[in-house]
Amino acid sequence: FISDSKPAIATLGAFYSFALVFRTNICYSRWWEGRVLWGTIIVCTIRMAQQAHLWIKEPVLVKRLSCLAIIFAYCCKAQLRGTGIEDESEDGAKLLLRKGVISQ
């Protein structure tokens, strides 16, 4: 019985390995797309802060816009993780408080 089933087992093994590679490739593609999108958010945030420094004359407004851009990135990270920025597992609130970006 076992000698007759070797071709079937080989076919099933090949199918399973193909399915595993295909699934791994899809997971990697999703991870890479998320990484690219996150990089785009960060680059756009930096560009917005740079443009604010060029075009807005009031330093108070420029600092406020820059702080809001920084907070936006940390809030997006917390939202993607399914937590809030004030959650203990997030380092964002503690870091932003220490740097003086936000106040209590």
mmCIF file of N, CA, C and O in Angstrom:
data_model
loop_
_atom_site.group_PDB
_atom_site.id
_atom_site.type_symbol
_atom_site.label_atom_id
_atom_site.label_comp_id
_atom_site.label_asym_id
_atom_site.label_seq_id
_atom_site.Cartn_x
_atom_site.Cartn_y
_atom_site.Cartn_z
ATOM 1 N N PHE A 1 0.825 -1.193 0.000
ATOM 2 C CA PHE A 1 0.000 0.000 0.000
ATOM 3 C C PHE A 1 0.872 1.261 0.000
ATOM 4 O O PHE A 1 0.583 2.212 -0.706
ATOM 5 N N ILE A 2 1.921 1.283 0.804
ATOM 6 C CA ILE A 2 2.770 2.465 0.910
ATOM 7 C C ILE A 2 3.545 2.691 -0.384
ATOM 8 O O ILE A 2 3.713 3.821 -0.820
ATOM 9 N N SER A 3 4.004 1.647 -1.000
ATOM 10 C CA SER A 3 4.763 1.824 -2.249
ATOM 11 C C SER A 3 3.891 2.371 -3.370
ATOM 12 O O SER A 3 4.377 3.061 -4.253
ATOM 13 N N ASP A 4 2.584 2.088 -3.322
ATOM 14 C CA ASP A 4 1.674 2.617 -4.334
ATOM 15 C C ASP A 4 1.315 4.083 -4.085
ATOM 16 O O ASP A 4 0.896 4.787 -5.005
ATOM 17 N N SER A 5 1.466 4.570 -2.865
ATOM 18 C CA SER A 5 1.038 5.926 -2.544
ATOM 19 C C SER A 5 2.173 6.947 -2.613
ATOM 20 O O SER A 5 1.953 8.123 -2.347
ATOM 21 N N LYS A 6 3.385 6.542 -2.959
ATOM 22 C CA LYS A 6 4.510 7.487 -3.031
ATOM 23 C C LYS A 6 4.281 8.598 -4.044
ATOM 24 O O LYS A 6 4.572 9.770 -3.748
ATOM 25 N N PRO A 7 3.756 8.339 -5.231
ATOM 26 C CA PRO A 7 3.498 9.460 -6.155
ATOM 27 C C PRO A 7 2.441 10.433 -5.603
ATOM 28 O O PRO A 7 2.567 11.654 -5.784
ATOM 29 N N ALA A 8 1.442 9.903 -4.939
ATOM 30 C CA ALA A 8 0.408 10.776 -4.371
ATOM 31 C C ALA A 8 0.982 11.640 -3.261
ATOM 32 O O ALA A 8 0.683 12.837 -3.160
ATOM 33 N N ILE A 9 1.830 11.048 -2.428
ATOM 34 C CA ILE A 9 2.457 11.803 -1.337
ATOM 35 C C ILE A 9 3.393 12.864 -1.904
ATOM 36 O O ILE A 9 3.433 13.996 -1.419
ATOM 37 N N ALA A 10 4.130 12.526 -2.935
ATOM 38 C CA ALA A 10 5.028 13.498 -3.576
ATOM 39 C C ALA A 10 4.228 14.657 -4.173
ATOM 40 O O ALA A 10 4.616 15.821 -4.057
ATOM 41 N N THR A 11 3.114 14.349 -4.792
ATOM 42 C CA THR A 11 2.265 15.396 -5.374
ATOM 43 C C THR A 11 1.691 16.290 -4.282
ATOM 44 O O THR A 11 1.692 17.518 -4.417
ATOM 45 N N LEU A 12 1.197 15.684 -3.205
ATOM 46 C CA LEU A 12 0.673 16.474 -2.091
ATOM 47 C C LEU A 12 1.767 17.323 -1.447
ATOM 48 O O LEU A 12 1.534 18.480 -1.081
ATOM 49 N N GLY A 13 2.961 16.767 -1.301
ATOM 50 C CA GLY A 13 4.077 17.528 -0.744
ATOM 51 C C GLY A 13 4.435 18.721 -1.603
ATOM 52 O O GLY A 13 4.691 19.817 -1.100
ATOM 53 N N ALA A 14 4.447 18.519 -2.902
ATOM 54 C CA ALA A 14 4.739 19.625 -3.818
ATOM 55 C C ALA A 14 3.648 20.689 -3.743
ATOM 56 O O ALA A 14 3.932 21.890 -3.742
ATOM 57 N N PHE A 15 2.404 20.258 -3.651
ATOM 58 C CA PHE A 15 1.295 21.205 -3.541
ATOM 59 C C PHE A 15 1.388 22.005 -2.246
ATOM 60 O O PHE A 15 1.208 23.228 -2.245
ATOM 61 N N TYR A 16 1.664 21.336 -1.145
ATOM 62 C CA TYR A 16 1.779 22.030 0.148
ATOM 63 C C TYR A 16 2.946 23.011 0.152
ATOM 64 O O TYR A 16 2.821 24.119 0.678
ATOM 65 N N SER A 17 4.059 22.624 -0.415
ATOM 66 C CA SER A 17 5.198 23.542 -0.448
ATOM 67 C C SER A 17 4.890 24.752 -1.326
ATOM 68 O O SER A 17 5.246 25.882 -0.987
ATOM 69 N N PHE A 18 4.211 24.538 -2.448
ATOM 70 C CA PHE A 18 3.815 25.668 -3.300
ATOM 71 C C PHE A 18 2.851 26.584 -2.559
ATOM 72 O O PHE A 18 2.989 27.811 -2.603
ATOM 73 N N ALA A 19 1.883 26.004 -1.856
ATOM 74 C CA ALA A 19 0.922 26.809 -1.096
ATOM 75 C C ALA A 19 1.618 27.597 0.005
ATOM 76 O O ALA A 19 1.303 28.767 0.249
ATOM 77 N N LEU A 20 2.574 26.995 0.678
ATOM 78 C CA LEU A 20 3.312 27.676 1.735
ATOM 79 C C LEU A 20 4.138 28.829 1.184
ATOM 80 O O LEU A 20 4.135 29.929 1.749
ATOM 81 N N VAL A 21 4.819 28.615 0.089
ATOM 82 C CA VAL A 21 5.608 29.680 -0.532
ATOM 83 C C VAL A 21 4.697 30.811 -1.007
ATOM 84 O O VAL A 21 4.999 31.988 -0.823
ATOM 85 N N PHE A 22 3.577 30.458 -1.602
ATOM 86 C CA PHE A 22 2.637 31.467 -2.087
ATOM 87 C C PHE A 22 2.102 32.301 -0.922
ATOM 88 O O PHE A 22 2.046 33.525 -1.005
ATOM 89 N N ARG A 23 1.748 31.650 0.164
ATOM 90 C CA ARG A 23 1.225 32.364 1.340
ATOM 91 C C ARG A 23 2.299 33.258 1.956
ATOM 92 O O ARG A 23 2.031 34.398 2.336
ATOM 93 N N THR A 24 3.524 32.753 2.055
ATOM 94 C CA THR A 24 4.624 33.552 2.590
ATOM 95 C C THR A 24 4.880 34.765 1.706
ATOM 96 O O THR A 24 5.113 35.868 2.213
ATOM 97 N N ASN A 25 4.814 34.588 0.405
ATOM 98 C CA ASN A 25 5.024 35.687 -0.524
ATOM 99 C C ASN A 25 3.939 36.753 -0.355
ATOM 100 O O ASN A 25 4.226 37.954 -0.379
ATOM 101 N N ILE A 26 2.706 36.345 -0.168
ATOM 102 C CA ILE A 26 1.612 37.296 0.039
ATOM 103 C C ILE A 26 1.807 38.058 1.339
ATOM 104 O O ILE A 26 1.635 39.286 1.388
ATOM 105 N N CYS A 27 2.206 37.357 2.397
ATOM 106 C CA CYS A 27 2.434 38.021 3.690
ATOM 107 C C CYS A 27 3.562 39.039 3.582
ATOM 108 O O CYS A 27 3.458 40.146 4.111
ATOM 109 N N TYR A 28 4.631 38.668 2.903
ATOM 110 C CA TYR A 28 5.750 39.586 2.727
ATOM 111 C C TYR A 28 5.327 40.795 1.898
ATOM 112 O O TYR A 28 5.727 41.924 2.203
ATOM 113 N N SER A 29 4.530 40.573 0.874
ATOM 114 C CA SER A 29 4.054 41.691 0.051
ATOM 115 C C SER A 29 3.215 42.657 0.863
ATOM 116 O O SER A 29 3.351 43.870 0.728
ATOM 117 N N ARG A 30 2.358 42.135 1.721
ATOM 118 C CA ARG A 30 1.548 43.005 2.582
ATOM 119 C C ARG A 30 2.426 43.781 3.553
ATOM 120 O O ARG A 30 2.214 44.966 3.801
ATOM 121 N N TRP A 31 3.412 43.097 4.146
ATOM 122 C CA TRP A 31 4.309 43.764 5.079
ATOM 123 C C TRP A 31 5.071 44.875 4.365
ATOM 124 O O TRP A 31 5.202 45.979 4.890
ATOM 125 N N TRP A 32 5.569 44.589 3.159
ATOM 126 C CA TRP A 32 6.334 45.581 2.421
ATOM 127 C C TRP A 32 5.453 46.766 2.027
ATOM 128 O O TRP A 32 5.894 47.916 2.088
ATOM 129 N N GLU A 33 4.221 46.504 1.628
ATOM 130 C CA GLU A 33 3.309 47.599 1.275
ATOM 131 C C GLU A 33 3.047 48.482 2.490
ATOM 132 O O GLU A 33 3.040 49.708 2.386
ATOM 133 N N GLY A 34 2.852 47.882 3.650
ATOM 134 C CA GLY A 34 2.665 48.660 4.873
ATOM 135 C C GLY A 34 3.884 49.493 5.201
ATOM 136 O O GLY A 34 3.775 50.652 5.618
ATOM 137 N N ARG A 35 5.058 48.917 4.993
ATOM 138 C CA ARG A 35 6.285 49.653 5.259
ATOM 139 C C ARG A 35 6.426 50.845 4.315
ATOM 140 O O ARG A 35 6.825 51.939 4.720
ATOM 141 N N VAL A 36 6.099 50.653 3.051
ATOM 142 C CA VAL A 36 6.170 51.740 2.067
ATOM 143 C C VAL A 36 5.173 52.844 2.425
ATOM 144 O O VAL A 36 5.498 54.035 2.374
ATOM 145 N N LEU A 37 3.961 52.449 2.803
ATOM 146 C CA LEU A 37 2.949 53.449 3.162
ATOM 147 C C LEU A 37 3.358 54.224 4.407
ATOM 148 O O LEU A 37 3.156 55.438 4.498
ATOM 149 N N TRP A 38 3.916 53.517 5.403
ATOM 150 C CA TRP A 38 4.371 54.200 6.610
ATOM 151 C C TRP A 38 5.497 55.176 6.269
ATOM 152 O O TRP A 38 5.530 56.303 6.774
ATOM 153 N N GLY A 39 6.412 54.777 5.407
ATOM 154 C CA GLY A 39 7.476 55.674 4.981
ATOM 155 C C GLY A 39 6.931 56.897 4.258
ATOM 156 O O GLY A 39 7.441 58.011 4.431
ATOM 157 N N THR A 40 5.881 56.707 3.472
ATOM 158 C CA THR A 40 5.254 57.831 2.779
ATOM 159 C C THR A 40 4.635 58.806 3.770
ATOM 160 O O THR A 40 4.755 60.030 3.601
ATOM 161 N N ILE A 41 3.991 58.285 4.805
ATOM 162 C CA ILE A 41 3.417 59.159 5.841
ATOM 163 C C ILE A 41 4.514 59.982 6.504
ATOM 164 O O ILE A 41 4.374 61.195 6.691
ATOM 165 N N ILE A 42 5.609 59.340 6.857
ATOM 166 C CA ILE A 42 6.698 60.047 7.535
ATOM 167 C C ILE A 42 7.323 61.099 6.617
ATOM 168 O O ILE A 42 7.571 62.237 7.035
ATOM 169 N N VAL A 43 7.559 60.751 5.351
ATOM 170 C CA VAL A 43 8.159 61.707 4.415
ATOM 171 C C VAL A 43 7.235 62.902 4.201
ATOM 172 O O VAL A 43 7.680 64.054 4.188
ATOM 173 N N CYS A 44 5.945 62.653 4.047
ATOM 174 C CA CYS A 44 4.997 63.761 3.859
ATOM 175 C C CYS A 44 4.923 64.651 5.097
ATOM 176 O O CYS A 44 4.796 65.877 4.989
ATOM 177 N N THR A 45 5.024 64.042 6.277
ATOM 178 C CA THR A 45 5.017 64.818 7.513
ATOM 179 C C THR A 45 6.257 65.712 7.590
ATOM 180 O O THR A 45 6.160 66.888 7.953
ATOM 181 N N ILE A 46 7.412 65.168 7.239
ATOM 182 C CA ILE A 46 8.645 65.961 7.252
ATOM 183 C C ILE A 46 8.563 67.089 6.233
ATOM 184 O O ILE A 46 8.933 68.238 6.521
ATOM 185 N N ARG A 47 8.055 66.792 5.045
ATOM 186 C CA ARG A 47 7.925 67.834 4.012
ATOM 187 C C ARG A 47 6.970 68.937 4.447
ATOM 188 O O ARG A 47 7.213 70.115 4.184
ATOM 189 N N MET A 48 5.883 68.546 5.109
ATOM 190 C CA MET A 48 4.931 69.550 5.576
ATOM 191 C C MET A 48 5.594 70.475 6.604
ATOM 192 O O MET A 48 5.416 71.698 6.549
ATOM 193 N N ALA A 49 6.370 69.910 7.515
ATOM 194 C CA ALA A 49 7.061 70.731 8.509
ATOM 195 C C ALA A 49 8.088 71.646 7.834
ATOM 196 O O ALA A 49 8.226 72.824 8.211
ATOM 197 N N GLN A 50 8.797 71.132 6.831
ATOM 198 C CA GLN A 50 9.760 71.968 6.110
ATOM 199 C C GLN A 50 9.068 73.104 5.369
ATOM 200 O O GLN A 50 9.543 74.246 5.374
ATOM 201 N N GLN A 51 7.948 72.802 4.725
ATOM 202 C CA GLN A 51 7.197 73.845 4.026
ATOM 203 C C GLN A 51 6.650 74.881 5.000
ATOM 204 O O GLN A 51 6.592 76.072 4.677
ATOM 205 N N ALA A 52 6.263 74.424 6.173
ATOM 206 C CA ALA A 52 5.768 75.375 7.181
ATOM 207 C C ALA A 52 6.875 76.344 7.575
ATOM 208 O O ALA A 52 6.619 77.545 7.730
ATOM 209 N N HIS A 53 8.094 75.838 7.725
ATOM 210 C CA HIS A 53 9.208 76.719 8.078
ATOM 211 C C HIS A 53 9.496 77.724 6.968
ATOM 212 O O HIS A 53 9.941 78.840 7.245
ATOM 213 N N LEU A 54 9.224 77.361 5.735
ATOM 214 C CA LEU A 54 9.477 78.271 4.625
ATOM 215 C C LEU A 54 8.378 79.308 4.437
ATOM 216 O O LEU A 54 8.654 80.462 4.112
ATOM 217 N N TRP A 55 7.127 78.901 4.629
ATOM 218 C CA TRP A 55 6.019 79.750 4.220
ATOM 219 C C TRP A 55 5.285 80.449 5.352
ATOM 220 O O TRP A 55 4.634 81.467 5.120
ATOM 221 N N ILE A 56 5.331 79.919 6.547
ATOM 222 C CA ILE A 56 4.633 80.549 7.674
ATOM 223 C C ILE A 56 5.624 81.444 8.404
ATOM 224 O O ILE A 56 6.697 81.002 8.815
ATOM 225 N N LYS A 57 5.235 82.686 8.585
ATOM 226 C CA LYS A 57 6.155 83.672 9.168
ATOM 227 C C LYS A 57 6.156 83.661 10.693
ATOM 228 O O LYS A 57 7.137 84.036 11.303
ATOM 229 N N GLU A 58 5.064 83.244 11.317
ATOM 230 C CA GLU A 58 4.989 83.268 12.784
ATOM 231 C C GLU A 58 5.621 82.003 13.360
ATOM 232 O O GLU A 58 5.150 80.897 13.101
ATOM 233 N N PRO A 59 6.661 82.160 14.174
ATOM 234 C CA PRO A 59 7.349 80.986 14.729
ATOM 235 C C PRO A 59 6.463 80.138 15.641
ATOM 236 O O PRO A 59 6.634 78.921 15.715
ATOM 237 N N VAL A 60 5.500 80.762 16.291
ATOM 238 C CA VAL A 60 4.616 80.012 17.187
ATOM 239 C C VAL A 60 3.746 79.043 16.385
ATOM 240 O O VAL A 60 3.569 77.877 16.771
ATOM 241 N N LEU A 61 3.246 79.505 15.252
ATOM 242 C CA LEU A 61 2.431 78.633 14.402
ATOM 243 C C LEU A 61 3.262 77.517 13.766
ATOM 244 O O LEU A 61 2.795 76.386 13.629
ATOM 245 N N VAL A 62 4.483 77.837 13.402
ATOM 246 C CA VAL A 62 5.367 76.818 12.819
ATOM 247 C C VAL A 62 5.667 75.733 13.850
ATOM 248 O O VAL A 62 5.607 74.542 13.547
ATOM 249 N N LYS A 63 5.965 76.149 15.080
ATOM 250 C CA LYS A 63 6.247 75.169 16.135
ATOM 251 C C LYS A 63 5.012 74.326 16.425
ATOM 252 O O LYS A 63 5.109 73.111 16.587
ATOM 253 N N ARG A 64 3.851 74.943 16.450
ATOM 254 C CA ARG A 64 2.620 74.200 16.714
ATOM 255 C C ARG A 64 2.346 73.184 15.600
ATOM 256 O O ARG A 64 1.998 72.037 15.868
ATOM 257 N N LEU A 65 2.502 73.599 14.352
ATOM 258 C CA LEU A 65 2.276 72.685 13.235
ATOM 259 C C LEU A 65 3.285 71.532 13.256
ATOM 260 O O LEU A 65 2.923 70.380 13.023
ATOM 261 N N SER A 66 4.534 71.838 13.567
ATOM 262 C CA SER A 66 5.553 70.791 13.652
ATOM 263 C C SER A 66 5.229 69.807 14.775
ATOM 264 O O SER A 66 5.368 68.590 14.605
ATOM 265 N N CYS A 67 4.799 70.311 15.914
ATOM 266 C CA CYS A 67 4.427 69.440 17.032
ATOM 267 C C CYS A 67 3.227 68.568 16.666
ATOM 268 O O CYS A 67 3.197 67.372 16.990
ATOM 269 N N LEU A 68 2.246 69.140 15.996
ATOM 270 C CA LEU A 68 1.083 68.352 15.584
ATOM 271 C C LEU A 68 1.459 67.270 14.576
ATOM 272 O O LEU A 68 0.907 66.169 14.604
ATOM 273 N N ALA A 69 2.414 67.576 13.706
ATOM 274 C CA ALA A 69 2.867 66.571 12.736
ATOM 275 C C ALA A 69 3.561 65.409 13.452
ATOM 276 O O ALA A 69 3.360 64.240 13.111
ATOM 277 N N ILE A 70 4.369 65.718 14.456
ATOM 278 C CA ILE A 70 5.042 64.669 15.234
ATOM 279 C C ILE A 70 4.024 63.827 15.986
ATOM 280 O O ILE A 70 4.086 62.595 15.993
ATOM 281 N N ILE A 71 3.062 64.485 16.605
ATOM 282 C CA ILE A 71 2.031 63.772 17.355
ATOM 283 C C ILE A 71 1.200 62.904 16.421
ATOM 284 O O ILE A 71 0.815 61.783 16.776
ATOM 285 N N PHE A 72 0.934 63.384 15.208
ATOM 286 C CA PHE A 72 0.169 62.604 14.234
ATOM 287 C C PHE A 72 0.847 61.269 13.941
ATOM 288 O O PHE A 72 0.200 60.231 13.888
ATOM 289 N N ALA A 73 2.173 61.291 13.756
ATOM 290 C CA ALA A 73 2.897 60.047 13.469
ATOM 291 C C ALA A 73 2.788 59.069 14.639
ATOM 292 O O ALA A 73 2.537 57.875 14.443
ATOM 293 N N TYR A 74 2.952 59.546 15.856
ATOM 294 C CA TYR A 74 2.844 58.667 17.027
ATOM 295 C C TYR A 74 1.418 58.143 17.205
ATOM 296 O O TYR A 74 1.222 56.992 17.572
ATOM 297 N N CYS A 75 0.428 58.977 16.933
ATOM 298 C CA CYS A 75 -0.967 58.534 17.054
ATOM 299 C C CYS A 75 -1.307 57.498 15.982
ATOM 300 O O CYS A 75 -2.045 56.542 16.260
ATOM 301 N N CYS A 76 -0.790 57.666 14.784
ATOM 302 C CA CYS A 76 -1.006 56.661 13.733
ATOM 303 C C CYS A 76 -0.403 55.324 14.134
ATOM 304 O O CYS A 76 -1.012 54.275 13.941
ATOM 305 N N LYS A 77 0.791 55.349 14.706
ATOM 306 C CA LYS A 77 1.438 54.120 15.152
ATOM 307 C C LYS A 77 0.595 53.431 16.224
ATOM 308 O O LYS A 77 0.374 52.218 16.164
ATOM 309 N N ALA A 78 0.099 54.213 17.182
ATOM 310 C CA ALA A 78 -0.721 53.626 18.246
ATOM 311 C C ALA A 78 -2.034 53.078 17.682
ATOM 312 O O ALA A 78 -2.489 52.003 18.079
ATOM 313 N N GLN A 79 -2.636 53.785 16.746
ATOM 314 C CA GLN A 79 -3.883 53.335 16.140
ATOM 315 C C GLN A 79 -3.689 52.030 15.373
ATOM 316 O O GLN A 79 -4.518 51.124 15.452
ATOM 317 N N LEU A 80 -2.586 51.924 14.639
ATOM 318 C CA LEU A 80 -2.308 50.703 13.887
ATOM 319 C C LEU A 80 -2.066 49.513 14.810
ATOM 320 O O LEU A 80 -2.357 48.374 14.455
ATOM 321 N N ARG A 81 -1.548 49.772 15.997
ATOM 322 C CA ARG A 81 -1.333 48.701 16.972
ATOM 323 C C ARG A 81 -2.585 48.389 17.778
ATOM 324 O O ARG A 81 -2.593 47.463 18.571
ATOM 325 N N GLY A 82 -3.623 49.183 17.601
ATOM 326 C CA GLY A 82 -4.873 48.943 18.317
ATOM 327 C C GLY A 82 -4.861 49.454 19.739
ATOM 328 O O GLY A 82 -5.632 48.986 20.573
ATOM 329 N N THR A 83 -3.991 50.398 20.041
ATOM 330 C CA THR A 83 -3.925 50.989 21.379
ATOM 331 C C THR A 83 -4.099 52.489 21.261
ATOM 332 O O THR A 83 -4.272 53.026 20.174
ATOM 333 N N GLY A 84 -4.028 53.157 22.372
ATOM 334 C CA GLY A 84 -4.050 54.602 22.386
ATOM 335 C C GLY A 84 -2.667 55.128 22.698
ATOM 336 O O GLY A 84 -1.804 54.410 23.218
ATOM 337 N N ILE A 85 -2.435 56.389 22.429
ATOM 338 C CA ILE A 85 -1.104 56.960 22.682
ATOM 339 C C ILE A 85 -0.815 57.015 24.177
ATOM 340 O O ILE A 85 0.327 56.994 24.607
ATOM 341 N N GLU A 86 -1.858 57.048 24.999
ATOM 342 C CA GLU A 86 -1.657 57.101 26.448
ATOM 343 C C GLU A 86 -1.474 55.719 27.067
ATOM 344 O O GLU A 86 -1.245 55.608 28.264
ATOM 345 N N ASP A 87 -1.546 54.665 26.277
ATOM 346 C CA ASP A 87 -1.382 53.297 26.766
ATOM 347 C C ASP A 87 0.041 53.088 27.287
ATOM 348 O O ASP A 87 0.994 53.657 26.770
ATOM 349 N N GLU A 88 0.174 52.259 28.309
ATOM 350 C CA GLU A 88 1.478 52.001 28.912
ATOM 351 C C GLU A 88 2.441 51.311 27.952
ATOM 352 O O GLU A 88 3.654 51.490 28.048
ATOM 353 N N SER A 89 1.922 50.504 27.020
ATOM 354 C CA SER A 89 2.799 49.794 26.093
ATOM 355 C C SER A 89 3.373 50.709 25.015
ATOM 356 O O SER A 89 4.352 50.356 24.360
ATOM 357 N N GLU A 90 2.793 51.874 24.844
ATOM 358 C CA GLU A 90 3.284 52.826 23.844
ATOM 359 C C GLU A 90 4.324 53.751 24.473
ATOM 360 O O GLU A 90 4.144 54.250 25.571
ATOM 361 N N ASP A 91 5.393 53.974 23.756
ATOM 362 C CA ASP A 91 6.431 54.875 24.250
ATOM 363 C C ASP A 91 6.186 56.320 23.816
ATOM 364 O O ASP A 91 6.889 57.218 24.242
ATOM 365 N N GLY A 92 5.175 56.531 22.992
ATOM 366 C CA GLY A 92 4.941 57.852 22.416
ATOM 367 C C GLY A 92 4.643 58.939 23.425
ATOM 368 O O GLY A 92 5.270 59.994 23.414
ATOM 369 N N ALA A 93 3.700 58.703 24.319
ATOM 370 C CA ALA A 93 3.298 59.751 25.257
ATOM 371 C C ALA A 93 4.444 60.126 26.188
ATOM 372 O O ALA A 93 4.698 61.314 26.431
ATOM 373 N N LYS A 94 5.156 59.128 26.701
ATOM 374 C CA LYS A 94 6.274 59.413 27.612
ATOM 375 C C LYS A 94 7.370 60.193 26.891
ATOM 376 O O LYS A 94 7.915 61.161 27.433
ATOM 377 N N LEU A 95 7.680 59.788 25.673
ATOM 378 C CA LEU A 95 8.725 60.460 24.912
ATOM 379 C C LEU A 95 8.304 61.881 24.549
ATOM 380 O O LEU A 95 9.093 62.819 24.677
ATOM 381 N N LEU A 96 7.060 62.048 24.121
ATOM 382 C CA LEU A 96 6.586 63.379 23.735
ATOM 383 C C LEU A 96 6.511 64.312 24.937
ATOM 384 O O LEU A 96 6.796 65.500 24.817
ATOM 385 N N LEU A 97 6.143 63.786 26.101
ATOM 386 C CA LEU A 97 6.147 64.596 27.320
ATOM 387 C C LEU A 97 7.571 65.004 27.694
ATOM 388 O O LEU A 97 7.822 66.160 28.055
ATOM 389 N N ARG A 98 8.502 64.062 27.617
ATOM 390 C CA ARG A 98 9.893 64.337 27.989
ATOM 391 C C ARG A 98 10.520 65.359 27.053
ATOM 392 O O ARG A 98 11.296 66.213 27.491
ATOM 393 N N LYS A 99 10.175 65.293 25.772
ATOM 394 C CA LYS A 99 10.738 66.240 24.789
ATOM 395 C C LYS A 99 10.019 67.585 24.802
ATOM 396 O O LYS A 99 10.460 68.522 24.145
ATOM 397 N N GLY A 100 8.888 67.665 25.479
ATOM 398 C CA GLY A 100 8.154 68.921 25.554
ATOM 399 C C GLY A 100 7.237 69.170 24.378
ATOM 400 O O GLY A 100 6.779 70.295 24.169
ATOM 401 N N VAL A 101 6.940 68.149 23.602
ATOM 402 C CA VAL A 101 6.044 68.312 22.449
ATOM 403 C C VAL A 101 4.605 68.447 22.933
ATOM 404 O O VAL A 101 3.835 69.238 22.393
ATOM 405 N N ILE A 102 4.244 67.655 23.936
ATOM 406 C CA ILE A 102 2.915 67.763 24.529
ATOM 407 C C ILE A 102 3.075 68.020 26.019
ATOM 408 O O ILE A 102 4.153 67.836 26.601
ATOM 409 N N SER A 103 2.014 68.487 26.636
ATOM 410 C CA SER A 103 2.023 68.694 28.089
ATOM 411 C C SER A 103 0.812 67.999 28.689
ATOM 412 O O SER A 103 -0.154 67.709 27.994
ATOM 413 N N GLN A 104 0.884 67.752 29.987
ATOM 414 C CA GLN A 104 -0.219 67.023 30.623
ATOM 415 C C GLN A 104 -1.400 67.893 30.852
ATOM 416 O O GLN A 104 -1.656 68.872 31.102
#
